[in-house]
Amino acid sequence: MPSSPAEVRMIDLLFWAPVMAGGALAGASSGMLGTFIVGMRIPFLGVCVAHAALAGAVFGSLAGLAGPQLLLPALAGAMVTSLSLGLLNPGHARLDDNTVLSALFSATMGLAFLGIGLHGRYGQSDHDVRSLLWGSLNFCRWRDVWLMLAATAALLIYVVAFFKELRAILFSRPLAEASGIRATAVWTGFLVLTAVTLTVNLQTVGGLMIYALINNPAAAAFQLVRGCRRALLWSAGLGAFSGLGGFLLAALTDLPSGAVIVLVSSALLGLATLLRHR
Amino acid sequence: MSPAIEIHNLLVTGTDRCRLDVADFRAEPGTLLALMGPNGAGKTTLLHACLGLATVARGTVRVLGTQVETLSAADRARLRRRIGYVPQILSARGELPLTVREVVAIGRTARAGCGRRLTREDWQTVDRWIDQLGLSSLAHHSFGEISGGEQRKTILARAMAQEPELLLLDEPTAHLDLGWRERIVETIDTLHSQTRLGVILVCHELEVLPVACRHVVLLNQGRVAANGTPESVLTSQSVSALYGARFQAVHQHGRHAVIPGGGAHD
């Protein structure tokens, strides 16, 4: 038993350390993704991939998988959505990316809720898959953090390796293609890593928080800095700040951590917009 | 030396609005050729066919000695690296944080190789073209914050930073005021005289033809309607017939213009 208040604080800190690390990592990786996703004006991708992962997990659960095993079908669902969007040629398809995302979102959400309904019919518990929708940051453990760290590292390596190609795609995918850049291959690779990162983050922060962490830090960075590299760094930094700062603020005020993280990221965007227009 | 572009018996049916049916088309290396015609005549589609962006139903398209329609995706990308392309419509995402220098650097991206960083030489080329097109003071400004004319120059600098063997310009003066239009025309003229680069210039207005342009191809409803010097192709009769209104074509000191309602005779 801890004998002093300092010892109690240390035990608290050790207990909450993976939660703080998870929040910061989810924010940083989502912020990094957001630079390109918001720049391409497809912020809805985050919600869409999250629901596709949820649909995959739901059917994985129906097939008898549970706990960490659900990650594989969730990843498969997210991959199918990302690949569909990545391989779609904007020059040939007569559909805007956001229209495709809306169609994919409605289809995957329909599948997810169909699967959840089937759980009741077959008398199975849907607790594991429901927690994916909302996330459970306070239950994040070191095992989850290592997984998130691996996904973030893979994303970082890819972004550094293909930074100049991603920058060209961000400016204009058709122009990048016309300049001899393998835009479809590079963009599809990025979307695959988006699927991996978001699926791994999903179990910790949930689908709704992912949306905020993709959109708000990147949009705030775009308000504050010039240059793609700087925007990427600022977006990742503001994302990490939202995740970590939001959690600490929630702990201090005894408020729900997910809601506070979302509100902190929204406040950062509001502040950045005010600063830009001063 | 093989022609910059050589087209035989080409049929493109990919788009609803524009069907391109060109029996013969040839652009010699180093020439500045203007491709003119009404909206939907097939000008942009012809450029897309040269870039391997259009689906060819029949015929052959050879660009810089390479047959385009049979190329694999990798070979098509290699060919596109040799062609500088300035599109008709620019990215309208004004919120993007990309600077002018970063946009021009896109021209070096494919040449540097996938997954490789831009070298010091690449950045020197980028800065040289920024300087040459008078954009130095804007190099670190956001692309979305500069004027439409400056954006056009930036896209032109991006194409030139690619060190292309052929330049395809699709309405580079669209939506610009008279001053910027003339500055872009002068820039194209200077670029051509300095580099002797083959240039295909798609435009609507006769005023946009630079002095160096001595070859005009007129497209109408996907077919070549006329081919020759600006003075022989762009007569008052042909322009009036093509656009369905009365125009008088004026040719003076190597430049060209139309006067609306000016009668149907030279």
Coordinates of C-alpha atoms in Angstrom, one line a residue:
Chain A
M1 CA 0.0 0.0 0.0
P2 CA 1.4 3.5 -0.8
S3 CA 2.2 5.3 2.4
S4 CA 2.6 9.0 1.3
P5 CA 0.7 11.4 -1.1
A6 CA 3.8 11.6 -3.3
E7 CA 3.8 7.8 -3.7
V8 CA 0.0 7.9 -4.5
R9 CA 0.7 10.5 -7.2
M10 CA 3.5 8.4 -8.7
I11 CA 1.2 5.3 -8.8
D12 CA -1.5 7.5 -10.4
L13 CA 1.0 8.8 -13.0
L14 CA 2.2 5.3 -13.8
F15 CA -1.4 4.2 -14.3
W16 CA -2.3 7.1 -16.5
A17 CA 1.0 7.3 -18.4
P18 CA -0.2 4.9 -21.3
V19 CA -3.4 6.9 -21.5
M20 CA -1.5 10.2 -21.9
A21 CA 0.9 8.6 -24.4
G22 CA -2.0 7.1 -26.3
G23 CA -3.8 10.4 -26.4
A24 CA -0.7 12.3 -27.6
L25 CA 0.1 9.6 -30.2
A26 CA -3.5 9.5 -31.6
G27 CA -3.4 13.3 -31.8
A28 CA 0.0 13.5 -33.5
S29 CA -0.8 10.7 -36.1
S30 CA -4.3 12.1 -36.8
G31 CA -2.8 15.6 -37.2
M32 CA -0.2 14.3 -39.6
L33 CA -2.9 12.5 -41.7
G34 CA -5.1 15.6 -41.4
T35 CA -2.5 17.8 -43.3
F36 CA -3.1 15.8 -46.4
I37 CA -6.7 14.8 -45.8
V38 CA -7.9 18.3 -45.0
G39 CA -5.7 19.7 -47.7
M40 CA -7.5 17.4 -50.2
R41 CA -10.8 18.5 -48.8
I42 CA -11.9 15.1 -47.7
P43 CA -12.0 15.3 -43.9
F44 CA -15.0 13.0 -43.9
L45 CA -12.5 10.2 -44.8
G46 CA -11.7 9.8 -41.1
V47 CA -15.3 9.0 -40.1
C48 CA -15.7 6.9 -43.2
V49 CA -12.7 4.7 -42.5
A50 CA -13.6 4.5 -38.8
H51 CA -17.1 3.2 -39.7
A52 CA -15.6 0.8 -42.3
A53 CA -13.3 -0.6 -39.6
L54 CA -16.3 -0.8 -37.3
A55 CA -18.3 -2.8 -39.9
G56 CA -15.3 -5.2 -40.3
A57 CA -15.0 -5.6 -36.5
V58 CA -18.8 -6.3 -36.2
F59 CA -18.7 -9.1 -38.8
G60 CA -15.4 -10.4 -37.2
S61 CA -17.3 -10.5 -33.9
L62 CA -20.2 -12.3 -35.5
A63 CA -17.7 -14.9 -36.8
G64 CA -16.6 -15.5 -33.2
L65 CA -13.6 -13.2 -32.8
A66 CA -13.2 -11.1 -29.7
G67 CA -10.9 -8.5 -28.1
P68 CA -7.6 -7.8 -29.9
Q69 CA -8.6 -10.3 -32.6
L70 CA -11.1 -7.8 -33.9
L71 CA -8.3 -5.6 -35.1
L72 CA -7.8 -7.8 -38.2
P73 CA -11.4 -7.7 -39.6
A74 CA -11.5 -4.0 -38.6
L75 CA -8.3 -3.4 -40.6
A76 CA -9.8 -5.3 -43.6
G77 CA -12.9 -3.1 -43.6
A78 CA -10.8 0.1 -43.4
M79 CA -8.5 -1.1 -46.2
V80 CA -11.4 -1.8 -48.6
T81 CA -12.7 1.7 -48.1
S82 CA -9.2 3.3 -48.5
L83 CA -8.3 1.3 -51.6
S84 CA -11.7 2.1 -53.2
L85 CA -11.0 5.8 -52.8
G86 CA -7.3 5.6 -53.7
L87 CA -7.7 3.6 -56.9
L88 CA -10.6 5.7 -58.2
N89 CA -9.2 7.7 -61.0
P90 CA -10.6 11.3 -60.6
G91 CA -10.0 11.9 -64.3
H92 CA -12.3 9.0 -65.3
A93 CA -14.8 8.8 -62.5
R94 CA -17.7 11.3 -62.7
L95 CA -17.9 11.3 -58.9
D96 CA -16.4 13.8 -56.5
D97 CA -14.2 12.2 -53.7
N98 CA -16.7 13.4 -51.1
T99 CA -19.6 11.8 -53.0
V100 CA -17.7 8.5 -53.0
L101 CA -16.9 8.9 -49.3
S102 CA -20.6 9.5 -48.5
A103 CA -21.6 6.4 -50.5
L104 CA -19.0 4.3 -48.8
F105 CA -19.9 5.8 -45.4
S106 CA -23.6 5.0 -45.7
A107 CA -22.8 1.5 -47.0
T108 CA -20.3 0.7 -44.2
M109 CA -22.5 2.3 -41.5
G110 CA -25.5 0.2 -42.8
L111 CA -23.3 -2.9 -42.6
A112 CA -22.1 -2.1 -39.1
F113 CA -25.6 -1.6 -37.8
L114 CA -26.9 -4.6 -39.6
G115 CA -24.1 -6.6 -37.9
I116 CA -24.9 -5.1 -34.5
G117 CA -28.6 -6.1 -35.1
L118 CA -27.6 -9.6 -36.0
H119 CA -25.7 -9.9 -32.7
G120 CA -29.0 -9.6 -30.9
R121 CA -30.7 -12.2 -33.1
Y122 CA -27.9 -14.7 -32.5
G123 CA -27.7 -13.9 -28.7
Q124 CA -24.1 -12.6 -29.0
S125 CA -22.7 -9.7 -27.0
D126 CA -21.8 -6.6 -29.0
H127 CA -20.0 -4.9 -26.2
D128 CA -16.5 -5.1 -27.8
V129 CA -17.6 -3.6 -31.1
R130 CA -19.8 -0.9 -29.5
S131 CA -16.7 0.3 -27.6
L132 CA -15.0 0.9 -31.0
L133 CA -17.5 3.5 -32.0
W134 CA -16.9 5.6 -28.9
G135 CA -13.4 4.5 -28.0
S136 CA -12.1 4.1 -24.4
L137 CA -9.1 6.3 -23.9
N138 CA -9.1 5.8 -20.1
F139 CA -8.6 2.0 -20.7
C140 CA -5.6 2.5 -23.0
R141 CA -2.7 0.2 -21.9
W142 CA 0.9 0.0 -23.0
R143 CA 0.1 -2.8 -25.4
D144 CA -2.2 -0.4 -27.3
V145 CA 0.4 2.4 -27.1
W146 CA 3.1 0.2 -28.8
L147 CA 0.7 -0.7 -31.5
M148 CA -0.2 3.0 -32.0
L149 CA 3.5 3.9 -32.0
A150 CA 4.3 1.3 -34.7
A151 CA 1.5 2.6 -36.9
T152 CA 2.6 6.2 -36.3
A153 CA 6.2 5.3 -37.1
A154 CA 5.2 3.6 -40.3
L155 CA 3.1 6.6 -41.3
L156 CA 6.0 9.0 -40.5
I157 CA 8.5 7.0 -42.5
Y158 CA 6.1 6.9 -45.5
V159 CA 5.4 10.7 -45.3
V160 CA 9.1 11.5 -45.1
A161 CA 10.0 9.2 -48.0
F162 CA 7.2 10.4 -50.3
F163 CA 6.9 14.0 -48.9
K164 CA 7.5 15.7 -52.3
E165 CA 5.1 13.4 -54.1
L166 CA 2.4 13.9 -51.4
R167 CA 3.0 17.7 -51.6
A168 CA 2.4 17.6 -55.4
I169 CA -0.8 15.5 -55.0
L170 CA -2.0 17.9 -52.3
F171 CA -1.6 20.8 -54.8
S172 CA -3.4 18.9 -57.6
R173 CA -3.7 15.2 -58.1
P174 CA -4.5 15.5 -61.9
L175 CA -1.6 17.9 -62.4
A176 CA 0.8 15.6 -60.4
E177 CA -0.4 12.7 -62.7
A178 CA 0.2 14.8 -65.8
S179 CA 3.7 15.7 -64.6
G180 CA 4.8 12.1 -64.5
I181 CA 4.4 11.6 -60.8
R182 CA 2.9 8.1 -59.9
A183 CA 0.1 9.9 -58.0
T184 CA -2.3 7.0 -57.9
A185 CA 0.2 4.6 -56.4
V186 CA 1.6 7.2 -53.9
W187 CA -1.9 8.4 -52.8
T188 CA -3.2 4.8 -52.5
G189 CA -0.2 3.9 -50.3
F190 CA -1.0 6.9 -48.1
L191 CA -4.6 5.9 -47.8
V192 CA -3.6 2.3 -46.9
L193 CA -1.5 3.8 -44.0
T194 CA -4.4 6.0 -43.1
A195 CA -6.6 2.9 -42.8
V196 CA -3.9 1.2 -40.6
T197 CA -3.4 4.3 -38.4
L198 CA -7.0 5.1 -37.9
T199 CA -8.0 1.4 -37.2
V200 CA -5.2 1.2 -34.5
N201 CA -6.3 4.6 -33.1
L202 CA -10.0 3.7 -33.2
Q203 CA -10.0 1.3 -30.2
T204 CA -8.5 4.1 -28.1
V205 CA -10.1 7.3 -29.2
G206 CA -13.2 6.1 -31.1
G207 CA -14.6 7.1 -34.5
L208 CA -15.9 10.5 -33.5
M209 CA -12.8 11.8 -31.8
I210 CA -10.7 10.8 -34.8
Y211 CA -12.8 13.1 -37.0
A212 CA -12.0 16.1 -34.7
L213 CA -8.3 15.1 -34.4
I214 CA -7.9 14.9 -38.2
N215 CA -9.8 18.1 -39.0
N216 CA -9.1 20.6 -36.3
P217 CA -5.3 20.5 -35.8
A218 CA -4.6 20.5 -39.6
A219 CA -7.1 23.4 -40.2
A220 CA -5.5 25.3 -37.4
A221 CA -2.0 24.7 -38.8
F222 CA -3.2 26.0 -42.2
Q223 CA -4.3 29.2 -40.5
L224 CA -1.0 29.7 -38.8
V225 CA 1.9 28.8 -41.1
R226 CA 3.1 28.8 -44.7
G227 CA 4.8 25.8 -46.2
C228 CA 3.8 22.2 -46.4
R229 CA 6.5 20.9 -44.1
R230 CA 5.8 23.5 -41.4
A231 CA 2.0 22.8 -41.7
L232 CA 2.7 19.1 -41.2
L233 CA 4.8 19.6 -38.1
W234 CA 2.4 22.1 -36.6
S235 CA -0.6 19.9 -37.4
A236 CA 1.1 16.9 -35.7
G237 CA 2.1 19.1 -32.7
L238 CA -1.4 20.7 -32.3
G239 CA -2.9 17.2 -32.5
A240 CA -0.6 15.8 -29.8
F241 CA -1.3 18.9 -27.7
S242 CA -5.1 18.3 -28.1
G243 CA -4.8 14.7 -27.1
L244 CA -2.5 15.2 -24.1
G245 CA -3.8 18.6 -23.0
G246 CA -7.4 17.6 -23.4
F247 CA -6.8 14.5 -21.2
L248 CA -5.0 16.5 -18.5
L249 CA -7.7 19.2 -18.5
A250 CA -10.3 16.5 -18.2
A251 CA -8.4 14.9 -15.3
L252 CA -8.2 18.3 -13.5
T253 CA -11.8 19.1 -14.0
D254 CA -13.2 15.6 -13.7
L255 CA -14.9 15.8 -17.0
P256 CA -15.2 13.2 -19.8
S257 CA -11.8 13.0 -21.5
G258 CA -13.1 12.4 -25.1
A259 CA -15.3 15.4 -25.0
V260 CA -12.6 17.7 -23.6
I261 CA -10.1 16.5 -26.2
V262 CA -12.5 17.4 -29.0
L263 CA -13.3 20.7 -27.4
V264 CA -9.6 21.6 -26.9
S265 CA -8.9 20.8 -30.6
S266 CA -11.9 23.0 -31.6
A267 CA -10.7 25.8 -29.4
L268 CA -7.2 25.6 -31.0
L269 CA -8.8 26.0 -34.4
G270 CA -10.9 29.0 -33.2
L271 CA -7.8 30.6 -31.7
A272 CA -5.7 30.0 -34.8
T273 CA -8.5 31.6 -36.9
L274 CA -8.6 34.6 -34.6
L275 CA -4.8 35.0 -34.6
R276 CA -4.7 34.9 -38.4
H277 CA -7.3 37.6 -38.8
R278 CA -5.7 40.0 -36.2
Chain B
M1 CA 14.9 15.0 -85.7
S2 CA 11.4 13.5 -85.0
P3 CA 8.4 15.8 -84.8
A4 CA 7.4 17.1 -81.4
I5 CA 3.9 15.7 -82.0
E6 CA 2.7 13.5 -84.8
I7 CA -0.9 12.3 -85.0
H8 CA -2.5 10.0 -87.6
N9 CA -6.2 9.0 -87.9
L10 CA -6.9 9.8 -84.3
L11 CA -10.3 9.1 -82.8
V12 CA -11.1 10.0 -79.1
T13 CA -14.6 9.3 -78.0
G14 CA -14.1 9.4 -74.2
T15 CA -16.1 12.5 -73.4
D16 CA -19.7 13.4 -74.2
R17 CA -19.0 16.9 -75.2
C18 CA -16.0 16.5 -77.4
R19 CA -15.2 13.9 -79.9
L20 CA -11.8 14.3 -81.5
D21 CA -11.4 13.0 -85.0
V22 CA -8.0 14.2 -86.4
A23 CA -6.7 12.7 -89.7
D24 CA -3.2 14.3 -89.5
F25 CA -1.6 16.7 -87.2
R26 CA 2.1 17.5 -86.9
A27 CA 4.1 19.9 -84.7
E28 CA 7.7 20.4 -85.6
P29 CA 10.3 20.5 -82.8
G30 CA 11.1 24.0 -81.6
T31 CA 8.0 25.6 -83.1
L32 CA 5.3 27.6 -81.3
L33 CA 2.0 26.3 -82.5
A34 CA -1.4 27.7 -81.5
L35 CA -4.4 25.4 -81.3
M36 CA -7.5 27.4 -81.6
G37 CA -11.3 26.8 -82.0
P38 CA -14.6 27.3 -80.2
N39 CA -15.5 25.8 -76.9
G40 CA -15.8 22.0 -77.2
A41 CA -13.7 21.9 -80.4
G42 CA -11.4 19.3 -78.9
K43 CA -8.3 21.4 -78.1
T44 CA -7.9 20.2 -74.5
T45 CA -8.7 16.7 -75.5
L46 CA -5.9 16.8 -78.1
L47 CA -3.5 17.9 -75.4
H48 CA -4.8 15.1 -73.1
A49 CA -4.2 12.6 -75.9
C50 CA -0.6 13.8 -76.1
L51 CA -0.2 13.3 -72.4
G52 CA -1.8 9.8 -72.5
L53 CA -4.7 11.1 -70.4
A54 CA -7.4 10.5 -73.0
T55 CA -8.6 7.0 -74.1
V56 CA -7.7 6.6 -77.8
A57 CA -10.3 4.6 -79.8
R58 CA -8.3 4.6 -83.0
G59 CA -5.2 6.0 -84.6
T60 CA -1.7 6.8 -83.4
V61 CA -0.2 9.7 -81.3
R62 CA 3.5 10.1 -81.3
V63 CA 5.0 12.6 -78.9
L64 CA 8.8 13.3 -78.8
G65 CA 9.2 10.2 -80.9
T66 CA 7.3 7.9 -78.5
Q67 CA 4.0 6.3 -79.4
V68 CA 1.7 7.3 -76.5
E69 CA -1.4 5.0 -76.7
T70 CA 0.5 1.8 -76.3
L71 CA 2.7 2.8 -73.4
S72 CA 2.5 1.1 -70.0
A73 CA 1.7 3.3 -67.0
A74 CA 5.3 3.5 -66.0
D75 CA 6.4 4.5 -69.5
R76 CA 3.6 7.0 -69.7
A77 CA 4.9 8.6 -66.5
R78 CA 8.4 8.7 -68.0
L79 CA 7.1 10.5 -71.1
R80 CA 5.1 13.0 -69.1
R81 CA 8.3 14.0 -67.2
R82 CA 9.6 15.3 -70.6
I83 CA 6.5 17.4 -71.2
G84 CA 5.7 20.6 -69.3
Y85 CA 2.0 21.0 -69.0
V86 CA 0.1 24.1 -67.8
P87 CA -3.6 23.1 -67.3
Q88 CA -6.6 25.2 -68.1
I89 CA -8.0 25.1 -64.6
L90 CA -5.8 25.6 -61.5
S91 CA -6.3 24.3 -58.1
A92 CA -8.8 26.4 -56.3
R93 CA -7.9 25.3 -52.8
G94 CA -6.9 28.7 -51.5
E95 CA -6.4 27.5 -47.9
L96 CA -3.5 25.2 -48.8
P97 CA -0.3 26.3 -47.1
L98 CA 1.9 25.6 -50.1
T99 CA 4.3 28.5 -51.0
V100 CA 5.1 29.6 -54.5
R101 CA 8.6 28.0 -54.2
E102 CA 7.0 24.7 -53.2
V103 CA 4.6 24.8 -56.1
V104 CA 7.4 25.5 -58.6
A105 CA 9.4 22.6 -57.0
I106 CA 6.6 20.2 -58.1
G107 CA 8.2 20.5 -61.5
R108 CA 11.3 18.8 -60.1
T109 CA 9.4 16.1 -58.3
A110 CA 9.0 13.4 -61.0
R111 CA 12.5 14.1 -62.4
A112 CA 14.1 13.6 -59.0
G113 CA 12.7 10.1 -58.8
C114 CA 10.0 8.6 -56.5
G115 CA 11.0 8.5 -52.9
R116 CA 14.2 10.6 -53.4
R117 CA 14.7 14.1 -51.9
L118 CA 15.2 17.1 -54.1
T119 CA 18.9 17.9 -54.4
R120 CA 20.6 21.3 -54.1
E121 CA 20.7 21.4 -57.9
D122 CA 17.0 20.8 -58.1
W123 CA 16.3 23.8 -55.7
Q124 CA 18.8 25.9 -57.8
T125 CA 16.7 25.1 -60.9
V126 CA 13.5 26.0 -59.0
D127 CA 15.0 29.3 -57.8
R128 CA 16.4 30.1 -61.3
W129 CA 12.9 29.8 -62.8
I130 CA 11.3 31.8 -60.0
D131 CA 13.8 34.5 -60.7
Q132 CA 13.4 34.3 -64.5
L133 CA 9.7 34.7 -64.3
G134 CA 9.9 37.6 -61.8
L135 CA 8.5 35.8 -58.9
S136 CA 11.4 36.2 -56.4
S137 CA 9.6 38.6 -54.1
L138 CA 6.7 36.1 -53.9
A139 CA 8.7 32.9 -53.4
H140 CA 7.7 32.4 -49.8
H141 CA 4.1 33.7 -50.1
S142 CA 1.2 31.2 -50.1
F143 CA 0.1 30.2 -53.6
G144 CA -3.5 30.9 -52.6
E145 CA -2.7 34.4 -51.5
I146 CA -1.2 35.7 -54.8
S147 CA -3.1 37.1 -57.8
G148 CA -4.5 35.0 -60.7
G149 CA -1.7 36.3 -63.0
E150 CA 1.0 35.5 -60.5
Q151 CA -0.5 32.1 -60.0
R152 CA -0.3 31.5 -63.8
K153 CA 3.3 32.6 -63.8
T154 CA 4.0 30.2 -60.9
I155 CA 2.4 27.3 -62.8
L156 CA 4.4 28.2 -65.9
A157 CA 7.6 28.3 -63.7
R158 CA 6.7 24.9 -62.4
A159 CA 6.4 23.5 -66.0
M160 CA 9.8 25.1 -66.9
A161 CA 11.5 23.8 -63.8
Q162 CA 10.7 20.4 -65.2
E163 CA 13.2 21.2 -68.0
P164 CA 10.7 19.9 -70.5
E165 CA 11.4 19.1 -74.2
L166 CA 7.8 20.2 -75.1
L167 CA 5.5 22.7 -73.4
L168 CA 1.7 22.3 -73.6
L169 CA -0.1 25.4 -72.5
D170 CA -3.9 25.2 -72.1
E171 CA -5.4 28.6 -72.1
P172 CA -2.7 30.2 -69.9
T173 CA -4.3 33.6 -70.0
A174 CA -7.9 32.5 -69.1
H175 CA -9.7 34.9 -66.7
L176 CA -6.8 37.4 -66.6
D177 CA -7.1 41.1 -67.0
L178 CA -5.6 42.8 -70.1
G179 CA -2.3 43.7 -68.4
W180 CA -1.7 40.2 -67.0
R181 CA -2.7 38.7 -70.3
E182 CA -0.1 40.7 -72.1
R183 CA 2.6 39.9 -69.5
I184 CA 1.9 36.2 -69.9
V185 CA 2.0 36.5 -73.7
E186 CA 5.4 38.3 -73.5
T187 CA 6.7 35.6 -71.0
I188 CA 5.7 32.8 -73.5
D189 CA 7.4 34.7 -76.3
T190 CA 10.6 35.2 -74.3
L191 CA 10.6 31.6 -73.1
H192 CA 10.3 30.3 -76.6
S193 CA 12.9 32.6 -78.1
Q194 CA 15.4 31.8 -75.3
T195 CA 14.9 28.1 -75.1
R196 CA 13.7 27.2 -78.6
L197 CA 11.4 24.8 -76.8
G198 CA 8.4 23.4 -78.8
V199 CA 5.3 25.0 -77.5
I200 CA 1.6 24.1 -78.1
L201 CA -0.5 27.0 -77.0
V202 CA -4.3 26.4 -76.7
C203 CA -6.2 29.7 -76.7
H204 CA -9.4 31.4 -77.7
E205 CA -8.3 34.9 -78.3
L206 CA -6.2 36.1 -81.3
E207 CA -4.6 38.7 -79.0
V208 CA -2.9 35.9 -77.1
L209 CA -0.8 34.7 -80.0
P210 CA 2.8 35.7 -79.4
V211 CA 4.9 37.2 -82.3
A212 CA 6.9 33.9 -82.5
C213 CA 3.7 32.0 -83.3
R214 CA 3.7 31.4 -87.1
H215 CA 1.6 28.2 -87.1
V216 CA -2.1 28.0 -86.2
V217 CA -4.3 24.9 -86.3
L218 CA -8.0 25.6 -86.2
L219 CA -10.2 22.9 -84.7
N220 CA -13.9 22.8 -85.1
Q221 CA -16.2 20.0 -83.8
G222 CA -13.2 17.7 -83.2
R223 CA -11.7 18.1 -86.7
V224 CA -8.9 20.2 -88.1
A225 CA -10.7 23.0 -90.0
A226 CA -7.6 25.0 -91.1
N227 CA -3.9 24.9 -90.7
G228 CA -1.3 27.5 -91.7
T229 CA 0.0 31.0 -90.7
P230 CA -2.1 33.2 -88.4
E231 CA -2.8 35.5 -91.4
S232 CA -4.0 32.7 -93.7
V233 CA -6.1 30.8 -91.1
L234 CA -7.5 33.6 -89.0
T235 CA -9.4 35.6 -91.6
S236 CA -12.5 37.7 -90.9
Q237 CA -14.5 35.1 -92.8
S238 CA -13.1 32.1 -91.0
V239 CA -13.4 33.6 -87.5
S240 CA -16.9 34.9 -88.2
A241 CA -18.0 31.5 -89.5
L242 CA -16.4 29.6 -86.7
Y243 CA -17.8 31.6 -83.9
G244 CA -21.2 32.4 -85.5
A245 CA -20.9 36.2 -85.2
R246 CA -19.4 39.1 -87.2
F247 CA -15.8 39.8 -86.5
Q248 CA -13.0 41.6 -88.3
A249 CA -9.6 40.1 -88.0
V250 CA -6.7 42.5 -87.7
H251 CA -3.0 41.5 -88.2
Q252 CA -0.3 44.0 -87.4
H253 CA 3.4 43.7 -86.6
G254 CA 3.1 40.0 -86.0
R255 CA 0.2 40.4 -83.5
H256 CA -3.4 39.6 -84.1
A257 CA -6.8 40.8 -82.9
V258 CA -10.5 40.8 -83.7
I259 CA -12.9 43.7 -83.8
P260 CA -16.5 42.7 -83.0
G261 CA -19.2 43.5 -85.6
G262 CA -16.5 44.7 -88.0
G263 CA -17.8 43.1 -91.1
A264 CA -17.0 39.9 -92.9
H265 CA -14.1 41.0 -95.0
D266 CA -10.3 41.6 -94.4

